[in-house]
Amino acid sequence: MRVLVTGGSGFVATHIIDGLSSLNNIEVLAASRKKVSGVVSRKNVKFFEAPDILDSNGWSRLLDGVDVIVHTAAKAHGGGVIKIGMKVKYTE
């Protein structure tokens, strides 16, 4: 089975990739806008630079033969104020 994990360099994705890579008969494709260091060395994980979201040809090539997509890609926040109920929490 081929599994594509988007956002491959993110916190959640790297844990998903670690779990999937330990299973037999699973090939993991990790797509990310930046290079992933720790997960690339695993034998059944292939890293790909994620194409631009508007590049349908690039995504078509990447999706060829994929059985499952785990979508974790998102624009990361750069810190700021997040309101939680009546409390305000500052994040960096």
Coordinates of C-alpha atoms in Angstrom, one line a residue:
M1 CA 0.0 0.0 0.0
R2 CA 1.3 3.5 -0.8
V3 CA 0.4 6.3 1.6
L4 CA 1.0 10.0 0.9
V5 CA 1.5 12.2 3.9
T6 CA 1.4 15.9 3.2
G7 CA 3.1 18.4 5.4
G8 CA 5.8 15.7 5.9
S9 CA 8.1 18.0 7.9
G10 CA 5.5 19.0 10.4
F11 CA 5.2 17.7 14.0
V12 CA 2.1 15.6 13.5
A13 CA 3.2 14.3 10.1
T14 CA 6.6 13.1 11.3
H15 CA 4.9 11.0 14.0
I16 CA 2.5 9.6 11.5
I17 CA 5.4 8.8 9.2
D18 CA 7.3 7.1 12.0
G19 CA 4.3 4.9 12.8
L20 CA 3.6 4.0 9.2
S21 CA 7.2 3.3 8.4
S22 CA 7.3 0.6 11.0
L23 CA 4.5 -1.4 9.4
N24 CA 5.1 -4.1 6.8
N25 CA 4.0 -3.6 3.2
I26 CA 3.5 0.2 3.5
E27 CA 5.4 2.6 1.3
V28 CA 5.3 6.1 2.7
L29 CA 5.6 9.2 0.4
A30 CA 6.3 12.3 2.5
A31 CA 5.5 15.5 0.7
S32 CA 6.7 18.8 2.2
R33 CA 7.7 22.3 1.2
K34 CA 10.9 21.9 3.1
K35 CA 13.4 19.0 3.5
V36 CA 12.8 16.5 6.2
S37 CA 15.9 15.2 7.9
G38 CA 15.0 12.4 10.3
V39 CA 12.4 10.5 8.3
V40 CA 14.1 10.4 5.0
S41 CA 16.6 7.8 6.0
R42 CA 13.9 5.1 6.6
K43 CA 13.9 2.4 4.1
N44 CA 10.2 2.6 3.1
V45 CA 9.9 6.4 3.2
K46 CA 10.4 8.5 0.1
F47 CA 10.6 12.3 0.4
F48 CA 9.2 14.6 -2.3
E49 CA 9.2 18.3 -2.4
A50 CA 5.5 19.3 -2.5
P51 CA 4.5 20.9 -5.7
D52 CA 2.7 24.2 -5.6
I53 CA -1.0 23.7 -4.8
L54 CA -1.9 25.1 -8.3
D55 CA 0.4 22.7 -10.1
S56 CA -2.0 20.0 -11.1
N57 CA 0.6 18.1 -13.2
G58 CA 3.0 18.0 -10.3
W59 CA 0.3 16.6 -8.0
S60 CA -0.9 14.2 -10.6
R61 CA 2.6 12.6 -10.8
L62 CA 2.9 12.5 -7.0
L63 CA -0.5 10.9 -6.6
D64 CA 0.0 8.2 -9.2
G65 CA -0.4 4.9 -7.5
V66 CA -1.3 6.3 -4.1
D67 CA -3.9 4.4 -2.1
V68 CA -4.3 6.7 0.9
I69 CA -3.7 10.4 1.6
V70 CA -3.0 11.7 5.1
H71 CA -3.3 15.4 4.8
T72 CA -1.5 17.3 7.5
A73 CA -0.2 20.2 5.5
A74 CA -1.2 23.7 6.8
K75 CA 0.2 27.1 7.0
A76 CA 2.0 27.4 10.3
H77 CA 1.3 30.4 12.5
G78 CA 4.2 32.6 13.4
G79 CA 3.1 33.3 16.9
G80 CA 0.7 35.8 18.2
V81 CA -2.3 36.0 20.4
I82 CA -4.8 33.2 20.6
K83 CA -8.0 33.7 22.6
I84 CA -9.1 30.7 24.7
G85 CA -12.5 31.4 26.2
M86 CA -12.0 34.4 28.5
K87 CA -8.2 33.8 28.8
V88 CA -5.6 35.2 26.4
K89 CA -2.5 33.1 25.8
Y90 CA 0.5 34.4 23.9
T91 CA 2.4 32.0 21.7
E92 CA 5.7 32.4 19.9

